[in-house]
Short mmCIF file of C-alpha atoms and ligand atoms in Angstrom, two decimals:
data_model
loop_
_atom_site.label_atom_id
_atom_site.label_comp_id
_atom_site.label_asym_id
_atom_site.label_seq_id
_atom_site.Cartn_x
_atom_site.Cartn_y
_atom_site.Cartn_z
CA MET R 25 0.16 -0.09 -0.08
CA VAL R 26 1.34 3.57 -0.77
CA GLY R 27 1.06 5.98 2.29
CA LEU R 28 1.22 9.30 2.19
CA ALA R 29 4.11 9.37 4.49
CA ASN R 30 6.08 7.46 1.69
CA ILE R 31 5.31 10.34 -0.67
CA TYR R 32 6.20 13.63 1.47
CA VAL R 33 9.17 12.29 3.24
CA LEU R 34 10.99 12.30 -0.19
CA PRO R 35 14.05 14.47 -0.18
CA ILE R 36 13.38 16.17 -3.43
CA SER R 37 13.47 19.90 -4.13
CA TYR R 38 10.39 21.84 -4.90
CA SER R 39 11.54 22.55 -8.79
CA LEU R 40 10.94 18.54 -8.94
CA LEU R 41 7.67 18.49 -7.68
CA SER R 42 5.86 19.49 -10.78
CA LEU R 43 7.19 15.93 -12.08
CA VAL R 44 5.31 14.12 -9.81
CA ARG R 45 1.83 13.22 -11.03
CA PRO R 46 -1.13 14.20 -9.03
CA LEU R 47 -3.05 11.16 -7.04
CA ASN R 48 -6.38 10.88 -8.65
CA CYS R 49 -9.31 10.09 -6.33
CA MET R 50 -9.12 6.28 -6.92
CA GLU R 51 -5.64 6.34 -5.90
CA MET R 52 -6.52 8.64 -2.68
CA LYS R 53 -9.16 5.88 -1.73
CA LYS R 54 -6.60 3.07 -1.76
CA ILE R 55 -4.72 4.96 1.07
CA SER R 56 -6.41 3.60 4.02
CA ARG R 57 -8.79 6.05 5.58
CA ARG R 58 -7.55 5.79 9.05
CA LYS R 59 -3.95 6.50 7.97
CA PHE R 60 -5.04 9.37 5.62
CA ASN R 61 -7.10 10.99 8.60
CA SER R 62 -4.42 10.31 11.24
CA ARG R 63 -1.80 12.41 8.95
CA LEU R 64 -4.16 14.99 7.90
CA GLY R 65 -3.18 17.36 10.28
CA LYS R 66 0.63 16.88 9.95
CA GLY R 67 0.98 16.28 6.39
CA LEU R 68 -1.47 16.97 4.28
CA GLY R 69 -0.25 20.32 2.84
CA GLY R 70 3.19 18.94 2.35
CA ALA R 71 1.78 15.65 0.70
CA ALA R 72 -0.32 18.00 -1.69
CA LEU R 73 2.78 19.98 -2.61
CA LEU R 74 4.90 17.13 -3.14
CA ALA R 75 2.23 15.31 -5.48
CA GLY R 76 1.94 18.48 -7.24
CA MET R 77 -1.69 18.95 -6.73
CA PRO R 78 -3.81 21.82 -5.45
CA LEU R 79 -4.81 21.32 -1.63
CA SER R 80 -8.57 21.85 -2.63
CA HIS R 81 -8.09 18.74 -4.86
CA VAL R 82 -6.86 16.55 -1.86
CA THR R 83 -9.43 18.04 0.28
CA ALA R 84 -12.33 17.25 -2.29
CA CYS R 85 -11.11 13.57 -2.45
CA ALA R 86 -10.51 13.12 1.56
CA PRO R 87 -12.81 11.06 3.28
CA LYS R 88 -14.84 13.49 5.60
CA GLN R 89 -13.74 13.70 9.06
CA LYS R 90 -15.78 11.56 11.31
CA ASP R 91 -17.78 13.43 14.20
CA SER R 92 -18.26 10.05 16.12
CA LEU R 93 -15.82 7.27 16.18
CA GLY R 94 -16.93 3.52 16.02
CA ILE R 95 -15.57 1.33 19.23
CA ALA R 96 -15.54 -2.49 18.94
CA LEU R 97 -15.63 -4.18 22.51
CA VAL R 98 -13.59 -7.43 22.80
CA GLY R 99 -14.84 -9.75 25.13
CA LEU R 100 -18.59 -9.45 26.19
CA GLY R 101 -18.33 -10.24 29.90
CA SER R 102 -19.92 -8.14 32.76
CA TYR R 103 -18.02 -5.06 32.38
CA SER R 104 -18.97 -4.66 28.55
CA THR R 105 -22.27 -5.87 29.31
CA TYR R 106 -23.42 -3.86 32.02
CA GLN R 107 -21.14 -0.77 31.86
CA LEU R 108 -19.55 -0.18 28.58
CA ALA R 109 -22.31 -1.03 25.98
CA PRO R 110 -24.87 0.93 28.12
CA SER R 111 -22.61 3.70 28.29
CA LEU R 112 -21.99 3.72 24.50
CA GLN R 113 -25.79 4.54 24.10
CA ASP R 114 -25.18 7.85 25.65
CA THR R 115 -21.69 8.84 24.36
CA GLN R 116 -21.21 11.79 21.90
CA TYR R 117 -18.00 11.25 19.85
CA CYS R 118 -18.03 7.31 19.81
CA HIS R 119 -20.60 4.81 19.57
CA LEU R 120 -20.77 1.04 19.76
CA ALA R 121 -19.95 -0.31 16.08
CA GLY R 122 -18.81 -3.74 16.49
CA ILE R 123 -18.23 -6.67 18.86
CA VAL R 124 -15.57 -9.27 19.19
CA THR R 125 -16.66 -12.52 21.04
CA GLY R 126 -15.82 -16.17 21.49
CA THR R 127 -19.36 -16.97 22.40
CA PRO R 128 -21.71 -17.53 19.37
CA SER R 129 -24.86 -16.98 21.09
CA LYS R 130 -23.93 -13.64 22.10
CA GLU R 131 -23.22 -12.38 18.42
CA LYS R 132 -26.93 -12.81 17.81
CA GLU R 133 -27.96 -11.19 21.13
CA TRP R 134 -25.82 -8.21 20.97
CA ALA R 135 -26.64 -7.99 17.23
CA GLN R 136 -30.49 -7.69 18.17
CA LYS R 137 -29.96 -5.53 21.19
CA TYR R 138 -27.71 -2.97 19.74
CA GLY R 139 -28.43 -3.14 16.03
CA ILE R 140 -24.72 -4.28 15.17
CA PRO R 141 -24.65 -5.49 11.39
CA SER R 142 -22.85 -8.74 11.00
CA SER R 143 -19.99 -7.33 8.92
CA ASN R 144 -19.02 -5.77 12.48
CA ILE R 145 -18.97 -8.91 14.35
CA TYR R 146 -15.73 -10.70 14.83
CA ASN R 147 -14.54 -13.84 16.72
CA TYR R 148 -10.98 -14.34 18.43
CA GLU R 149 -9.79 -16.13 15.10
CA ASN R 150 -11.08 -13.83 12.49
CA PHE R 151 -10.48 -10.80 14.71
CA ASP R 152 -7.41 -9.52 12.64
CA SER R 153 -9.50 -8.87 9.44
CA ILE R 154 -11.25 -6.08 11.66
CA ALA R 155 -8.26 -3.94 9.74
CA ASP R 156 -10.50 -3.85 6.81
CA ASN R 157 -13.52 -2.50 8.40
CA GLU R 158 -13.60 1.11 8.48
CA ALA R 159 -16.60 1.49 10.67
CA ILE R 160 -14.26 0.53 13.45
CA ASP R 161 -11.99 3.25 14.45
CA ILE R 162 -11.15 2.00 18.24
CA VAL R 163 -10.78 -1.51 19.64
CA TYR R 164 -11.55 -1.82 23.50
CA VAL R 165 -9.96 -4.80 24.84
CA VAL R 166 -12.09 -6.13 27.69
CA LEU R 167 -10.69 -9.48 28.30
CA PRO R 168 -9.15 -11.31 31.24
CA ASN R 169 -5.67 -9.79 31.95
CA SER R 170 -3.56 -12.35 30.38
CA MET R 171 -5.39 -11.36 27.07
CA HIS R 172 -4.80 -7.83 27.09
CA VAL R 173 -1.25 -7.77 25.50
CA ASP R 174 -2.19 -10.09 22.59
CA PHE R 175 -5.29 -8.29 21.53
CA SER R 176 -4.19 -4.73 22.21
CA ILE R 177 -0.94 -5.49 19.73
CA ARG R 178 -3.24 -7.09 17.11
CA ALA R 179 -5.46 -4.19 17.41
CA ALA R 180 -2.84 -1.74 16.84
CA GLN R 181 -1.24 -4.01 13.99
CA ALA R 182 -4.78 -3.66 12.38
CA GLY R 183 -4.59 0.00 12.81
CA LYS R 184 -6.99 0.71 15.36
CA HIS R 185 -6.89 2.81 18.30
CA VAL R 186 -6.77 0.96 21.49
CA ILE R 187 -8.18 1.24 24.66
CA CYS R 188 -6.83 -1.64 27.01
CA GLU R 189 -8.66 -2.50 30.33
CA LYS R 190 -6.90 -2.13 33.69
CA PRO R 191 -4.53 -3.64 34.75
CA MET R 192 -2.91 -2.97 31.64
CA ALA R 193 -0.98 -6.21 31.18
CA MET R 194 0.42 -9.22 33.47
CA ASN R 195 3.73 -7.26 33.68
CA VAL R 196 5.96 -4.43 32.54
CA GLU R 197 7.45 -5.95 29.88
CA GLU R 198 4.01 -6.72 28.38
CA CYS R 199 3.06 -3.12 28.68
CA ASP R 200 6.33 -2.01 26.95
CA ALA R 201 5.09 -4.38 23.99
CA ILE R 202 1.45 -2.72 23.97
CA ILE R 203 3.07 0.81 23.77
CA GLN R 204 5.49 -0.31 21.31
CA ALA R 205 3.16 -1.79 18.92
CA CYS R 206 0.55 1.36 19.30
CA GLU R 207 3.73 3.71 18.40
CA LYS R 208 4.88 1.72 15.52
CA ALA R 209 1.12 1.73 14.23
CA GLY R 210 0.71 5.32 14.78
CA VAL R 211 -2.24 4.61 16.81
CA LYS R 212 -3.56 6.03 20.30
CA LEU R 213 -3.49 4.06 23.36
CA SER R 214 -5.44 4.43 26.63
CA VAL R 215 -5.94 2.44 29.59
CA GLY R 216 -9.53 1.83 30.92
CA TYR R 217 -8.82 3.93 34.08
CA ARG R 218 -12.34 5.58 33.80
CA LEU R 219 -12.07 7.83 37.24
CA HIS R 220 -9.74 10.28 35.27
CA SER R 221 -12.87 11.72 33.57
CA GLU R 222 -14.93 11.66 36.63
CA PRO R 223 -15.71 14.92 38.46
CA TYR R 224 -15.15 14.23 41.79
CA THR R 225 -11.77 12.64 41.11
CA GLN R 226 -10.66 15.53 39.00
CA GLU R 227 -12.00 17.91 42.17
CA VAL R 228 -9.35 15.89 44.31
CA LYS R 229 -6.62 16.40 41.41
CA ARG R 230 -7.56 20.18 41.51
CA LEU R 231 -7.51 20.67 45.37
CA VAL R 232 -3.98 18.85 45.28
CA ARG R 233 -2.67 20.71 42.17
CA GLU R 234 -4.02 24.35 43.70
CA LYS R 235 -2.66 23.35 47.18
CA THR R 236 -6.19 24.67 48.57
CA PHE R 237 -5.25 23.10 51.89
CA GLY R 238 -1.51 23.39 51.40
CA ASP R 239 0.95 20.61 51.04
CA VAL R 240 -0.09 16.94 51.50
CA HIS R 241 1.25 15.00 54.20
CA TYR R 242 -0.60 11.84 54.51
CA VAL R 243 -2.75 10.14 51.88
CA SER R 244 -4.66 6.84 52.30
CA ALA R 245 -6.48 4.70 49.72
CA ASP R 246 -8.53 1.48 50.27
CA ALA R 247 -10.04 -0.62 47.48
CA ALA R 248 -11.42 -3.73 48.31
CA TYR R 249 -14.47 -6.18 48.06
CA MET R 250 -15.46 -9.27 49.42
CA SER R 251 -15.02 -12.43 46.82
CA ARG R 252 -16.90 -15.30 47.58
CA GLY R 253 -18.13 -16.41 44.24
CA ASN R 254 -17.09 -19.27 41.93
CA PRO R 255 -13.63 -20.45 42.96
CA ASP R 256 -12.87 -21.27 39.45
CA GLN R 257 -13.28 -17.65 37.98
CA TRP R 258 -10.23 -16.08 36.13
CA ARG R 259 -9.67 -13.45 38.66
CA LEU R 260 -8.51 -16.23 41.25
CA ASP R 261 -6.39 -17.92 38.41
CA ILE R 262 -2.90 -16.82 38.26
CA LYS R 263 -2.10 -17.60 34.75
CA LEU R 264 -5.30 -15.44 33.75
CA SER R 265 -4.94 -12.63 36.20
CA GLY R 266 -1.41 -12.28 37.00
CA GLY R 267 -2.37 -11.56 40.72
CA GLY R 268 -5.13 -11.30 42.98
CA ALA R 269 -6.50 -8.19 44.62
CA LEU R 270 -3.61 -5.77 44.02
CA MET R 271 -4.14 -6.46 40.32
CA ASN R 272 -7.67 -6.10 40.31
CA MET R 273 -8.41 -3.36 42.91
CA GLY R 274 -5.14 -2.44 44.18
CA VAL R 275 -4.21 -0.37 41.14
CA TYR R 276 -7.07 1.96 42.07
CA SER R 277 -5.64 2.60 45.38
CA ILE R 278 -1.97 3.12 43.66
CA GLN R 279 -3.84 5.55 41.43
CA SER R 280 -5.55 7.35 44.39
CA VAL R 281 -2.46 7.91 46.41
CA ILE R 282 -0.63 9.13 43.17
CA TYR R 283 -3.33 11.86 42.30
CA GLY R 284 -4.12 12.35 46.11
CA THR R 285 -0.52 13.78 46.32
CA GLY R 286 0.04 14.95 42.69
CA GLU R 287 3.49 12.89 42.69
CA ASN R 288 4.97 9.40 42.13
CA PRO R 289 5.86 7.53 44.98
CA ILE R 290 9.83 7.06 45.46
CA SER R 291 9.72 3.97 47.29
CA VAL R 292 7.29 1.19 48.64
CA GLN R 293 7.25 -1.47 51.50
CA ALA R 294 4.36 -3.86 51.50
CA GLN R 295 2.79 -6.90 53.49
CA GLU R 296 0.49 -9.59 52.55
CA PHE R 297 -2.27 -11.27 54.56
CA SER R 298 -4.13 -14.76 54.03
CA THR R 299 -7.05 -15.76 55.95
CA ARG R 300 -8.77 -17.89 53.44
CA PRO R 301 -5.90 -19.79 51.47
CA GLU R 302 -8.51 -22.76 50.73
CA TYR R 303 -10.20 -19.76 48.54
CA PHE R 304 -7.34 -17.74 47.38
CA LYS R 305 -5.14 -20.62 46.56
CA GLN R 306 -3.02 -18.78 43.67
CA THR R 307 -3.68 -15.09 44.24
CA ASP R 308 -3.29 -12.53 46.65
CA GLU R 309 -6.02 -11.83 49.18
CA THR R 310 -5.13 -8.61 51.09
CA ILE R 311 -2.40 -6.42 50.79
CA THR R 312 -1.09 -3.39 52.40
CA ALA R 313 1.75 -0.99 51.30
CA GLN R 314 3.16 2.24 52.57
CA PHE R 315 4.84 4.73 49.99
CA GLU R 316 7.13 7.73 50.41
CA PHE R 317 6.51 10.77 48.21
CA PRO R 318 9.36 13.02 47.07
CA GLY R 319 7.19 16.14 48.52
CA GLY R 320 7.54 14.30 52.16
CA ALA R 321 3.95 12.72 52.09
CA ALA R 322 3.49 9.51 53.36
CA GLY R 323 1.10 7.10 51.70
CA ASN R 324 -0.70 3.91 52.83
CA ILE R 325 -2.95 1.51 50.57
CA MET R 326 -4.90 -1.51 51.34
CA THR R 327 -6.55 -3.74 48.86
CA SER R 328 -8.42 -6.97 49.41
CA HIS R 329 -10.71 -9.58 47.96
CA ASN R 330 -11.74 -10.31 51.51
CA ALA R 331 -12.99 -7.05 52.82
CA SER R 332 -15.22 -4.05 51.43
CA ALA R 333 -13.60 -0.64 51.59
CA ASN R 334 -13.73 2.09 48.87
CA ARG R 335 -11.85 5.43 50.33
CA LEU R 336 -9.70 7.98 49.41
CA TYR R 337 -8.38 10.41 52.23
CA GLY R 338 -5.67 13.09 52.19
CA SER R 339 -4.34 15.20 55.18
CA CYS R 340 -2.81 18.48 54.34
CA ASP R 341 -1.11 21.55 55.98
CA SER R 342 -4.68 23.27 57.00
CA GLY R 343 -7.22 20.90 55.82
CA TRP R 344 -8.17 17.46 54.42
CA TYR R 345 -10.23 15.85 51.82
CA GLU R 346 -11.88 12.57 51.28
CA LEU R 347 -13.74 10.46 48.62
CA GLN R 348 -15.96 7.61 50.05
CA PRO R 349 -16.70 5.86 47.85
CA ALA R 350 -13.75 6.80 45.91
CA ASN R 351 -13.76 4.48 42.77
CA HIS R 352 -17.02 2.41 42.35
CA TYR R 353 -19.27 3.26 39.23
CA GLY R 354 -20.76 6.32 41.30
CA PRO R 355 -22.06 8.43 42.12
CA LEU R 356 -19.23 9.19 44.18
CA HIS R 357 -19.07 11.30 47.64
CA GLY R 358 -16.69 13.88 48.23
CA ARG R 359 -15.89 15.85 51.49
CA THR R 360 -13.32 18.31 52.43
CA SER R 361 -12.61 19.87 55.95
CA GLU R 362 -14.79 22.73 54.71
CA GLY R 363 -17.65 20.70 53.84
CA GLU R 364 -19.23 18.41 51.15
CA PHE R 365 -18.90 18.79 47.09
CA SER R 366 -21.12 17.28 44.75
CA PHE R 367 -21.43 17.07 41.05
CA PRO R 368 -24.33 15.73 38.69
CA HIS R 369 -23.74 11.94 38.07
CA GLU R 370 -23.04 10.69 34.45
CA ARG R 371 -21.72 7.37 33.75
CA GLN R 372 -18.09 7.43 33.97
CA GLN R 373 -17.49 5.13 31.19
CA LYS R 374 -19.42 7.65 28.81
CA LEU R 375 -17.00 10.32 30.14
CA GLN R 376 -14.03 7.94 29.81
CA MET R 377 -14.62 6.95 26.19
CA ASP R 378 -15.77 10.31 25.08
CA ASP R 379 -12.55 11.67 26.39
CA PHE R 380 -10.45 9.55 24.61
CA ALA R 381 -12.74 9.96 21.36
CA LYS R 382 -12.09 13.53 21.61
CA HIS R 383 -8.30 12.98 22.19
CA ILE R 384 -8.35 11.36 18.51
CA LEU R 385 -10.83 13.73 16.97
CA GLN R 386 -9.54 17.06 18.26
CA GLY R 387 -6.32 16.63 19.88
CA THR R 388 -7.20 17.15 23.42
CA LYS R 389 -5.12 15.64 26.22
CA ASN R 390 -5.13 11.90 26.38
CA LEU R 391 -6.17 11.56 30.22
CA VAL R 392 -4.98 7.92 30.37
CA PRO R 393 -1.89 7.38 28.26
CA GLY R 394 -0.19 3.83 27.98
CA GLU R 395 2.64 4.87 30.16
CA MET R 396 0.41 5.59 33.07
CA GLY R 397 -0.85 2.00 32.90
CA LYS R 398 2.90 0.78 32.68
CA ARG R 399 3.89 2.96 35.59
CA ASP R 400 1.14 1.41 37.64
CA MET R 401 2.57 -2.02 36.51
CA ILE R 402 5.92 -0.86 37.83
CA ILE R 403 4.82 -0.24 41.28
CA VAL R 404 2.67 -3.43 41.33
CA GLU R 405 5.80 -5.41 40.75
CA ALA R 406 7.61 -3.27 43.56
CA VAL R 407 4.95 -4.29 45.82
CA TYR R 408 5.23 -7.86 45.01
CA LYS R 409 9.06 -7.83 45.29
CA SER R 410 8.68 -6.14 48.67
CA ILE R 411 6.34 -8.82 49.83
CA ALA R 412 8.72 -11.47 48.49
CA GLU R 413 11.56 -9.88 50.29
CA GLY R 414 9.81 -9.80 53.56
CA GLY R 415 8.66 -6.01 53.47
CA ALA R 416 11.93 -4.71 52.34
CA LYS R 417 11.71 -1.14 51.04
CA ILE R 418 11.78 -0.99 47.28
CA LYS R 419 12.99 2.21 45.69
CA LEU R 420 11.22 3.54 42.68
CA ASP R 421 12.62 5.96 40.10
CA LEU R 422 9.44 6.92 38.14
CA GLY R 423 10.06 10.73 37.60
CA GLU R 424 7.07 12.12 36.22
CA MET R 425 6.03 9.09 34.31
CA GLY R 426 2.21 8.98 33.78
CA LEU R 427 1.26 11.99 36.13
CA SER R 428 -1.71 13.96 34.41
P1 LIG S 523 -15.81 -11.28 32.96
O1 LIG S 523 -15.26 -12.49 33.60
O2 LIG S 523 -17.06 -10.77 33.22
O3 LIG S 523 -15.74 -11.25 31.41
C1 LIG S 523 -14.48 -11.63 30.60
C2 LIG S 523 -14.93 -11.98 29.24
O4 LIG S 523 -13.78 -12.55 28.67
C3 LIG S 523 -16.06 -13.04 29.09
O5 LIG S 523 -16.53 -12.68 28.03
C4 LIG S 523 -15.22 -14.24 28.62
O6 LIG S 523 -16.17 -15.07 27.77
C5 LIG S 523 -14.09 -13.75 28.07
N1 LIG S 523 -13.00 -14.88 27.89
C6 LIG S 523 -12.36 -15.13 26.82
N2 LIG S 523 -11.51 -16.06 27.22
C7 LIG S 523 -11.47 -16.30 28.36
C8 LIG S 523 -10.94 -17.10 29.40
N3 LIG S 523 -9.78 -17.93 29.06
N4 LIG S 523 -11.39 -17.12 30.51
C9 LIG S 523 -12.25 -16.26 31.11
N5 LIG S 523 -12.93 -15.50 30.10
C10 LIG S 523 -12.56 -15.38 28.99
O7 LIG S 523 -14.69 -10.10 33.20
P2 LIG S 523 -15.04 -8.72 33.28
O8 LIG S 523 -15.36 -8.06 34.70
O9 LIG S 523 -15.78 -7.97 32.18
O10 LIG S 523 -13.36 -7.95 33.30
C11 LIG S 523 -12.66 -8.12 32.12
C12 LIG S 523 -11.56 -6.97 31.91
O11 LIG S 523 -12.03 -5.79 32.33
C13 LIG S 523 -10.54 -7.21 33.09
O12 LIG S 523 -9.17 -7.02 32.73
C14 LIG S 523 -10.95 -6.25 34.25
O13 LIG S 523 -9.72 -6.06 35.09
C15 LIG S 523 -11.54 -5.17 33.64
N6 LIG S 523 -12.63 -4.51 34.23
C16 LIG S 523 -12.54 -3.27 34.63
C17 LIG S 523 -13.31 -2.61 35.24
C18 LIG S 523 -13.18 -0.93 35.33
O14 LIG S 523 -13.84 -0.45 36.27
N7 LIG S 523 -12.42 -0.21 34.63
C19 LIG S 523 -14.46 -2.95 35.83
C20 LIG S 523 -14.48 -4.31 35.65
C21 LIG S 523 -13.63 -5.13 34.95
#
């Protein structure tokens, strides 16, 4: 396939340009619409010059910029079914365009419920042919953690923007592989941390950023729920989950202490507690960890599959802030030493997916870039390392990585 990039990077002088035959509309169409669009902003004028054609000719042939991007959900489990698909009925900048499922009965069910044409329905085997489907712009990977890396990379190689659910992958190496695949393909990448688009969380970030109560001295975050269900579920299977409470809920508490201080931690010490080893055979049940932050704040997290907790608290020079609940689907509840604060409730996933679509369409900030997911995985690995070393202090050198 001839790419515009191949044309406009040629080191030829302007005098030679008139010798280059302008592309006709048919030839332009052969250039994939996604690649064309993604390069429109940075290279269209140059491409037109180098190809010796007037810009008006190019824009006449160019596909119209979409105002809503098509999302394909990969994995139709509970999160896709009860959160993402309903949220996509309310989104403004993206819509549910396709599905990828390994369960044939879901194909019919979802097609009927959401009016999805058969041309936009894939299984895990024929997934790669999604590359040819112009109705799909974004692939959202909502599979067990061990499958994130494979499907995120395949999505990027198919030329689709990627949202990868949290935790981003099984380890840092896999996060790197996803980031590199997206960079190589020239597609955008986000991780499914919905709270960055959520107003209570944004308010905490603002209080911290503007030092409304001065410097943060102590931050504490709990993210936990009771797991009593099917002992064979993938979340309790280390090969599919990569870890227990820490990989599942713990990443929220790690996120909380980071935006609760506005800084990345510089060290961590961690402890693991096990009271139901017959149920949590392979994965961690409860973990606590303490963090040091470069500005002097101390942080503590608790994450568990054997307790119910959902809170972020920060103690500052001249006051405090609290979210409780802090990370469920909302509405959340916020308080400070000066009183309560509240915002109208909207589905967090709607806000999250619209923010990512706007990032692609309008160049707004990517609120949850891949490096944020990778940073959290570095911290997760350090927590497990500390536990393996009997609670040793593990130093972290994250700089500004993933701060937003
Ligand atoms: P789920 O168990 O409800 O769904 C998993 C889906 O993967 C199912 O459709 C299942 O058929 C499919 N699947 C394919 N291969 C599988 C295998 N080998 N074993 C098990 N299932 C397999 O899980 P979920 O709650 O929808 O979680 C999916 C992903 O979304 C996870 O990474 C999870 O961490 C993430 N998640 C994120 C949030 C959030 O708030 N951001 C909330 C829930 C889940």
